[in-house]
Coordinates of C-alpha atoms in Angstrom, one line a residue:
M1469 CA 121.2 44.8 63.8
S1470 CA 124.3 42.7 64.4
S1471 CA 127.6 43.4 62.6
T1472 CA 129.1 40.7 60.4
T1473 CA 132.7 41.5 61.5
V1474 CA 134.6 42.3 64.7
R1475 CA 137.2 45.1 64.7
V1476 CA 140.4 44.1 66.5
I1477 CA 142.7 46.7 68.1
Q1478 CA 145.9 45.3 69.5
T1479 CA 149.0 46.3 71.5
A1480 CA 151.6 43.5 71.8
Q1481 CA 155.1 43.1 73.2
G1482 CA 157.8 42.3 70.7
T1483 CA 155.7 43.8 67.8
G1484 CA 155.0 47.2 66.4
D1485 CA 151.4 46.9 67.4
R1486 CA 150.4 49.9 69.5
L1487 CA 146.6 50.4 69.5
T1488 CA 146.9 49.0 66.0
E1489 CA 143.9 47.9 64.1
L1490 CA 144.3 44.3 62.7
Q1491 CA 142.3 42.4 60.1
P1492 CA 138.7 42.0 61.4
L1493 CA 137.3 38.7 62.5
S1494 CA 134.2 37.4 60.8
F1495 CA 131.1 36.2 62.5
R1496 CA 129.4 33.0 61.4
P1497 CA 126.2 31.3 62.8
D1498 CA 126.6 29.3 65.9
S1499 CA 125.9 25.8 64.7
E1500 CA 128.7 24.0 66.5
E1501 CA 128.0 20.9 68.4
K1502 CA 131.5 20.6 70.0
E1503 CA 132.9 22.3 73.1
M1504 CA 134.7 25.5 72.3
E1505 CA 137.2 28.0 73.8
L1506 CA 134.5 30.7 74.2
I1507 CA 134.3 34.2 75.4
N1508 CA 130.6 34.8 76.0
I1509 CA 128.8 38.1 76.0
Y1510 CA 125.6 38.3 78.0
E1511 CA 124.1 41.5 76.7
D1512 CA 121.0 41.4 78.9
L1513 CA 123.0 41.5 82.1
E1514 CA 123.8 45.1 82.9
Y1515 CA 126.0 46.5 85.7
Q1516 CA 127.5 50.0 86.2
E1517 CA 127.6 53.0 83.9
I1518 CA 131.0 54.6 83.1
E1519 CA 131.6 58.2 84.0
G1520 CA 134.9 58.5 82.2
F1521 CA 138.6 57.8 82.1
G1522 CA 141.5 60.3 82.5
G1523 CA 144.5 61.5 84.4
A1524 CA 145.9 64.1 86.7
L1525 CA 146.8 67.6 85.7
T1526 CA 149.4 68.4 88.3
E1527 CA 151.9 71.3 88.6
A1528 CA 154.6 68.8 87.7
S1529 CA 152.8 67.9 84.5
A1530 CA 152.2 71.5 83.6
V1531 CA 155.8 72.6 84.3
T1532 CA 157.1 69.6 82.2
L1533 CA 154.8 70.4 79.3
A1534 CA 155.8 74.0 79.3
K1535 CA 159.5 73.1 78.9
L1536 CA 158.7 71.3 75.6
S1537 CA 158.3 72.9 72.2
P1538 CA 154.8 74.0 71.2
A1539 CA 154.6 71.1 68.7
R1540 CA 155.5 68.6 71.4
Q1541 CA 153.0 70.1 73.8
Q1542 CA 150.2 69.9 71.3
E1543 CA 151.2 66.3 70.5
I1544 CA 150.8 65.3 74.2
I1545 CA 147.5 67.2 74.5
D1546 CA 146.2 65.5 71.4
A1547 CA 147.5 62.1 72.4
Y1548 CA 145.5 62.1 75.6
F1549 CA 142.4 64.2 74.8
H1550 CA 141.6 63.9 71.1
P1551 CA 138.8 61.5 70.7
E1552 CA 140.0 60.0 67.4
H1553 CA 143.8 60.7 67.2
G1554 CA 144.3 60.2 71.0
I1555 CA 142.9 58.0 73.7
G1556 CA 139.9 60.1 74.5
Y1557 CA 140.4 61.2 78.1
T1558 CA 137.4 63.2 79.5
L1559 CA 137.8 63.1 83.3
C1560 CA 140.7 64.7 85.0
R1561 CA 142.0 65.2 88.6
S1562 CA 143.9 68.2 90.0
H1563 CA 145.2 69.2 93.5
I1564 CA 143.8 71.8 95.9
Q1565 CA 147.0 73.7 97.0
S1566 CA 150.3 71.8 96.7
C1567 CA 151.0 68.1 96.4
D1568 CA 154.3 66.1 96.1
F1569 CA 154.1 66.7 92.4
S1570 CA 154.4 70.4 92.8
T1571 CA 157.6 72.3 92.7
G1572 CA 157.2 73.2 96.4
N1573 CA 154.7 73.6 99.2
Y1574 CA 152.1 76.3 98.7
A1575 CA 148.8 77.3 100.2
Y1576 CA 146.1 79.7 98.9
V1577 CA 146.3 81.9 102.0
E1578 CA 149.2 83.7 103.6
G1579 CA 150.3 83.2 107.2
V1580 CA 147.7 82.6 109.8
D1581 CA 144.4 83.6 108.1
P1582 CA 141.3 81.8 109.5
E1583 CA 139.1 84.5 107.8
L1584 CA 140.7 83.6 104.4
A1585 CA 141.1 87.3 103.6
T1586 CA 144.3 86.6 101.6
F1587 CA 142.8 83.7 99.6
N1588 CA 143.9 83.6 96.0
I1589 CA 144.7 81.0 93.3
S1590 CA 147.5 83.0 91.7
R1591 CA 150.0 80.0 91.9
D1592 CA 147.5 77.8 90.0
Q1593 CA 147.1 80.4 87.4
E1594 CA 150.8 80.2 86.5
S1595 CA 150.8 76.7 85.0
I1596 CA 148.0 74.3 86.3
L1597 CA 145.0 76.3 85.1
P1598 CA 146.4 76.9 81.6
L1599 CA 146.9 73.2 81.3
I1600 CA 143.4 72.4 82.6
K1601 CA 141.9 74.9 80.1
R1602 CA 143.8 73.2 77.2
A1603 CA 142.5 69.9 78.3
A1604 CA 139.0 71.2 78.7
D1605 CA 139.1 72.9 75.3
S1606 CA 140.2 69.7 73.6
V1607 CA 137.5 67.6 75.2
G1608 CA 134.6 70.0 75.0
E1609 CA 131.4 69.9 76.9
S1610 CA 132.0 66.4 78.3
F1611 CA 135.1 67.5 80.2
R1612 CA 135.0 66.9 84.0
L1613 CA 137.5 67.9 86.7
F1614 CA 137.7 66.7 90.3
S1615 CA 140.1 68.0 92.8
S1616 CA 141.7 66.7 96.0
P1617 CA 143.6 68.4 98.8
W1618 CA 146.9 66.9 100.0
S1619 CA 147.0 69.2 103.1
P1620 CA 145.3 72.2 104.6
P1621 CA 147.4 75.3 105.2
A1622 CA 150.1 74.8 107.8
F1623 CA 148.4 77.0 110.5
M1624 CA 145.3 74.8 110.4
K1625 CA 147.2 71.6 111.3
T1626 CA 148.4 70.0 114.6
N1627 CA 152.0 69.7 113.4
G1628 CA 152.2 73.3 112.0
E1629 CA 153.4 72.2 108.5
M1630 CA 151.9 70.9 105.3
N1631 CA 154.2 67.9 105.1
N1632 CA 154.7 64.9 107.5
G1633 CA 151.0 64.2 108.3
G1634 CA 149.5 66.0 111.2
K1635 CA 145.8 66.6 111.6
L1636 CA 143.3 69.3 110.9
K1637 CA 142.8 71.3 114.2
P1638 CA 139.1 71.1 115.2
E1639 CA 138.8 74.9 115.5
Y1640 CA 139.7 75.2 111.8
R1641 CA 137.2 72.7 110.3
E1642 CA 134.8 75.5 109.3
A1643 CA 137.6 77.6 107.8
W1644 CA 138.9 74.6 105.8
A1645 CA 135.4 73.8 104.5
N1646 CA 135.1 77.4 103.4
M1647 CA 138.4 77.1 101.5
F1648 CA 136.8 74.3 99.4
V1649 CA 134.0 76.8 98.6
K1650 CA 136.4 79.6 97.7
Y1651 CA 138.5 77.2 95.6
I1652 CA 135.4 76.1 93.6
Q1653 CA 134.2 79.6 93.2
A1654 CA 137.7 80.9 92.1
Y1655 CA 138.0 78.2 89.5
A1656 CA 134.5 78.9 88.2
E1657 CA 135.5 82.6 87.8
A1658 CA 138.6 81.4 85.9
G1659 CA 136.3 79.4 83.5
I1660 CA 136.7 75.9 85.0
D1661 CA 133.8 74.1 86.8
I1662 CA 134.7 71.6 89.5
W1663 CA 132.7 68.5 89.0
A1664 CA 133.7 66.7 92.3
V1665 CA 136.1 66.9 95.3
S1666 CA 137.5 64.4 97.7
V1667 CA 138.0 65.3 101.3
Q1668 CA 141.7 64.3 101.6
N1669 CA 144.2 62.5 99.4
E1670 CA 145.5 59.4 101.2
A1671 CA 143.7 60.1 104.5
K1672 CA 145.7 57.4 106.4
A1673 CA 149.2 58.2 105.2
K1674 CA 151.8 60.2 107.0
Q1675 CA 154.1 61.2 104.1
I1676 CA 157.2 63.3 103.9
W1677 CA 155.3 65.5 101.5
D1678 CA 151.9 67.3 101.8
S1679 CA 149.7 65.0 103.9
C1680 CA 147.0 65.1 106.6
I1681 CA 145.5 62.3 108.6
Y1682 CA 141.8 61.7 109.2
T1683 CA 140.2 58.7 111.0
A1684 CA 137.1 57.3 109.3
E1685 CA 135.0 59.1 112.0
E1686 CA 136.8 62.4 111.6
E1687 CA 136.4 62.4 107.8
K1688 CA 132.7 61.5 108.0
D1689 CA 132.1 64.2 110.7
F1690 CA 133.9 66.8 108.6
V1691 CA 131.6 66.1 105.6
R1692 CA 128.5 65.9 107.7
D1693 CA 129.0 69.0 109.9
Y1694 CA 131.2 71.3 107.7
L1695 CA 132.0 70.5 104.1
G1696 CA 128.5 69.3 103.0
P1697 CA 126.7 72.2 104.6
A1698 CA 129.2 74.7 103.4
L1699 CA 128.9 73.6 99.7
E1700 CA 125.1 73.6 100.1
A1701 CA 125.0 77.0 101.6
A1702 CA 127.1 78.4 98.8
G1703 CA 124.8 77.0 96.1
L1704 CA 127.4 74.3 95.3
G1705 CA 125.4 71.3 96.4
H1706 CA 125.8 69.8 92.8
V1707 CA 129.6 69.4 93.4
K1708 CA 130.1 65.7 94.3
I1709 CA 131.9 64.8 97.4
M1710 CA 134.0 61.6 97.7
I1711 CA 135.8 60.1 100.7
W1712 CA 138.9 58.0 101.5
D1713 CA 141.0 58.6 98.3
H1714 CA 143.4 55.9 99.5
N1715 CA 144.2 52.2 99.0
K1716 CA 141.7 49.5 98.4
E1717 CA 142.4 47.3 101.4
R1718 CA 140.4 49.5 103.7
V1719 CA 137.8 50.8 101.3
Y1720 CA 135.0 48.8 102.8
D1721 CA 135.7 49.8 106.4
R1722 CA 135.8 53.5 105.4
A1723 CA 132.6 53.2 103.4
K1724 CA 130.8 51.5 106.2
T1725 CA 131.7 54.2 108.7
A1726 CA 130.6 57.0 106.4
F1727 CA 127.6 55.6 104.6
N1728 CA 126.0 54.2 107.8
D1729 CA 125.7 57.7 109.1
Q1730 CA 122.6 59.0 107.1
E1731 CA 123.3 62.6 107.8
A1732 CA 126.9 62.3 106.4
A1733 CA 125.9 59.9 103.6
K1734 CA 123.4 62.3 102.0
Y1735 CA 126.3 64.5 101.1
I1736 CA 128.7 61.8 99.8
W1737 CA 128.4 60.7 96.1
G1738 CA 131.0 57.9 96.4
I1739 CA 134.4 56.6 97.6
C1740 CA 137.6 56.9 95.6
F1741 CA 140.6 54.6 95.9
H1742 CA 144.2 53.9 94.8
W1743 CA 146.1 50.7 93.9
Y1744 CA 149.3 50.8 96.0
S1745 CA 148.4 48.0 98.4
G1746 CA 147.4 45.3 95.9
D1747 CA 144.3 44.1 94.0
H1748 CA 141.5 43.9 96.7
F1749 CA 139.0 43.8 93.8
E1750 CA 136.5 41.9 96.1
A1751 CA 136.5 44.9 98.5
L1752 CA 135.0 47.1 95.7
S1753 CA 132.2 44.6 95.2
A1754 CA 131.6 44.4 99.0
V1755 CA 131.1 48.2 99.0
H1756 CA 128.7 48.0 96.1
E1757 CA 126.7 45.2 97.6
R1758 CA 126.3 47.0 100.9
F1759 CA 125.9 50.5 99.5
P1760 CA 124.7 50.1 95.8
D1761 CA 123.8 53.8 95.4
K1762 CA 127.4 55.0 96.1
K1763 CA 129.9 55.3 93.2
L1764 CA 133.4 53.6 93.1
F1765 CA 136.1 55.8 91.6
F1766 CA 139.7 54.9 91.0
S1767 CA 141.4 58.2 91.6
E1768 CA 145.1 57.4 91.5
G1769 CA 147.7 54.9 90.4
C1770 CA 151.2 55.1 89.0
Q1771 CA 154.4 53.0 88.7
E1772 CA 156.6 54.1 91.6
G1773 CA 160.4 54.4 91.7
G1774 CA 161.2 56.8 88.9
V1775 CA 160.9 56.4 85.1
H1776 CA 160.7 52.8 83.8
L1777 CA 161.5 53.4 80.1
G1778 CA 160.5 50.5 77.9
S1779 CA 159.0 48.4 80.7
W1780 CA 156.1 46.1 79.5
N1781 CA 155.2 45.1 83.1
T1782 CA 153.9 48.7 83.7
G1783 CA 151.3 48.4 81.0
E1784 CA 150.2 45.0 82.2
R1785 CA 149.9 46.3 85.7
Y1786 CA 147.5 48.9 84.4
G1787 CA 145.5 46.4 82.3
H1788 CA 145.1 43.9 85.1
D1789 CA 144.0 46.6 87.7
I1790 CA 141.6 48.3 85.4
I1791 CA 139.9 45.1 84.4
G1792 CA 139.7 43.9 88.0
N1793 CA 138.2 47.2 89.1
L1794 CA 135.7 47.4 86.2
N1795 CA 134.5 43.9 86.9
N1796 CA 133.9 44.9 90.5
W1797 CA 131.7 48.0 89.9
M1798 CA 134.2 50.8 89.3
S1799 CA 132.6 53.6 87.4
S1800 CA 135.3 56.2 87.0
W1801 CA 139.1 56.1 86.5
T1802 CA 141.9 58.6 86.7
D1803 CA 145.6 57.9 86.3
W1804 CA 148.2 60.0 88.2
N1805 CA 150.4 62.5 86.3
I1806 CA 149.6 62.7 82.6
V1807 CA 153.3 63.6 81.8
L1808 CA 156.5 63.8 83.8
D1809 CA 160.1 64.7 82.8
E1810 CA 163.0 62.5 82.1
Q1811 CA 163.7 62.0 85.8
G1812 CA 160.1 61.2 86.7
G1813 CA 159.4 64.6 88.2
P1814 CA 159.6 67.4 89.1
N1815 CA 158.7 66.5 92.7
H1816 CA 159.6 68.6 95.7
V1817 CA 160.6 65.7 97.9
G1818 CA 162.2 63.5 95.3
N1819 CA 159.3 61.0 95.1
F1820 CA 159.9 60.3 91.4
C1821 CA 157.5 58.1 89.5
D1822 CA 156.7 56.9 86.0
A1823 CA 154.0 58.3 83.8
P1824 CA 152.4 56.9 80.6
V1825 CA 154.0 59.8 78.7
I1826 CA 157.5 61.1 79.5
G1827 CA 158.5 64.5 78.2
D1828 CA 162.3 64.6 77.8
T1829 CA 162.9 68.3 78.4
L1830 CA 166.6 67.9 77.5
K1831 CA 166.0 66.4 74.0
D1832 CA 162.5 67.8 73.4
E1833 CA 161.2 64.3 72.9
V1834 CA 157.9 62.6 73.8
I1835 CA 158.2 58.9 74.9
Y1836 CA 155.1 56.7 75.2
E1837 CA 155.4 54.0 77.8
S1838 CA 153.5 50.7 77.5
S1839 CA 151.0 52.0 80.0
F1840 CA 149.8 54.7 77.6
Y1841 CA 148.7 52.1 75.1
Y1842 CA 147.2 49.7 77.7
I1843 CA 145.1 52.6 79.2
G1844 CA 144.0 53.5 75.7
H1845 CA 142.4 50.1 75.1
F1846 CA 139.9 51.1 77.7
S1847 CA 139.6 54.9 77.6
K1848 CA 139.4 55.2 73.8
Y1849 CA 136.7 52.5 73.3
I1850 CA 134.7 52.4 76.6
R1851 CA 133.1 55.9 76.4
P1852 CA 131.2 57.9 79.1
G1853 CA 127.7 56.5 79.4
A1854 CA 128.9 52.9 78.5
V1855 CA 127.3 50.1 80.6
R1856 CA 129.2 47.0 81.6
V1857 CA 127.5 43.8 80.4
G1858 CA 127.9 40.2 81.5
S1859 CA 130.7 38.1 80.1
S1860 CA 132.6 34.8 80.8
R1861 CA 135.8 33.2 79.5
Y1862 CA 137.0 29.7 79.2
T1863 CA 140.3 30.2 81.0
D1864 CA 141.8 32.4 83.7
K1865 CA 145.0 32.7 81.6
F1866 CA 143.5 35.9 80.2
E1867 CA 141.3 38.6 81.7
T1868 CA 138.3 40.2 80.1
T1869 CA 135.7 42.9 80.6
A1870 CA 132.8 43.9 78.3
F1871 CA 130.8 47.1 77.8
R1872 CA 128.0 48.5 75.6
N1873 CA 128.5 52.1 74.5
T1874 CA 125.6 54.5 74.0
D1875 CA 125.9 54.1 70.2
G1876 CA 125.2 50.3 70.6
T1877 CA 128.8 49.3 70.0
Y1878 CA 130.2 46.6 72.3
A1879 CA 133.8 46.8 73.5
L1880 CA 135.4 43.6 74.8
V1881 CA 138.9 44.0 76.3
V1882 CA 141.1 40.9 76.4
L1883 CA 144.4 40.9 78.4
N1884 CA 147.0 38.2 78.1
R1885 CA 149.8 38.4 80.6
T1886 CA 151.1 34.9 79.9
D1887 CA 154.1 33.8 77.7
S1888 CA 151.8 31.9 75.3
E1889 CA 149.4 32.9 72.5
L1890 CA 145.8 32.0 73.5
P1891 CA 143.0 31.2 71.1
Y1892 CA 139.4 32.2 71.7
T1893 CA 136.0 32.2 70.0
L1894 CA 133.8 35.2 70.6
H1895 CA 130.2 34.1 71.2
F1896 CA 127.6 36.9 70.7
R1897 CA 123.9 36.7 69.7
D1898 CA 124.2 33.1 68.4
Q1899 CA 127.2 34.0 66.3
L1900 CA 130.8 32.9 66.6
A1901 CA 134.1 34.7 65.6
E1902 CA 137.4 33.0 66.0
G1903 CA 140.5 34.8 67.1
S1904 CA 143.6 34.7 69.2
I1905 CA 145.7 37.0 71.3
P1906 CA 149.6 36.9 71.4
A1907 CA 151.6 36.5 74.5
H1908 CA 151.9 39.7 76.6
A1909 CA 149.2 41.6 74.6
I1910 CA 146.0 43.4 75.0
Q1911 CA 143.1 43.6 72.5
T1912 CA 139.9 45.6 72.3
L1913 CA 137.2 43.9 70.2
L1914 CA 134.5 46.1 68.7
F1915 CA 131.2 44.8 67.4
Q1916 CA 127.4 45.4 67.5

């Protein structure tokens, strides 16, 4: 049964609207004979199913959160993870050993230890695991965590350090695969199930922080000959494996190398990607068209260059990228750090960035950037299990994407990055509802 009204949720620059519910639009029968400024919904055209939206639970986020008062901590947890009062995150990312958003380099083993006799996750138990557990408790059964390594332990690498690139030495491929197993088992013992892993964060980037280089062939061979078999042998074949975990411009090339090798491809659930090299939305569709059984997962994005307090461009960057990815078969999305301090850290090499929530540890204040609200227009209303449906719009001045949730509710997101208000008429099941979207605004329209 169709609804008679359309709920309108809006965030708009120059107003107080932040995920604010406006007066609903009213449907009327479509009896018009004139051309109209339509947004069409084609409910019988179905595309990908959504796994979830979320962010990264890093050591930097955990340390920042811990410096705030208990009330502020709970405010941030609720803001992200509460399904009604927050923006409904269910899917999170964490790091295996240290990353740049750790307070320093650390590994789970000490010295040169190919037998992994010294393996322990005591560092994670200090701050990251308590944060993950808080998130998991807030979400409940639908919580999912995936984890990515930034670097193997120093002794396993050609350059003898966790930073500055280097490669995994061939003689340590088995030991490194076994570390994934031990990590997953140790987290399970701590009460957290790992849903998925990626092979390597940013597999093509030599960074001044924790990093490790894999060619497409090396990554594919590591999964085929070591990681996939190691997880299977340990009874962890259900843990999903993803490759690449880097920018979109080479996502098709990496997918082709891995997925054309049937012995490797059988272990690989999908390919994850970042946004730092531009849109490349068509590259995602290229992967889907060539390998329709493999999932596309946005695993990281943030506004670089420290904190951008009050910036509206940040939110619009998120909105544009999320819509472009969704319309090209992305099924899962995770932001980078859920919260950072007033400097955009801590970060052990000074690679400060913005986050949707800034925790000012000096003033005990929580600051919500525009990106927080823009993300919420998707994560709060496009729920796990939602399916993208067909849609079209009369102008490229705004961007749209449409989904049907498992409860039958449709969520249409409309993004306007122009300087002008734009009118539209929603066309759904021979009904029309007239509305408009202000300049530099985003709306989510809900109807059924």
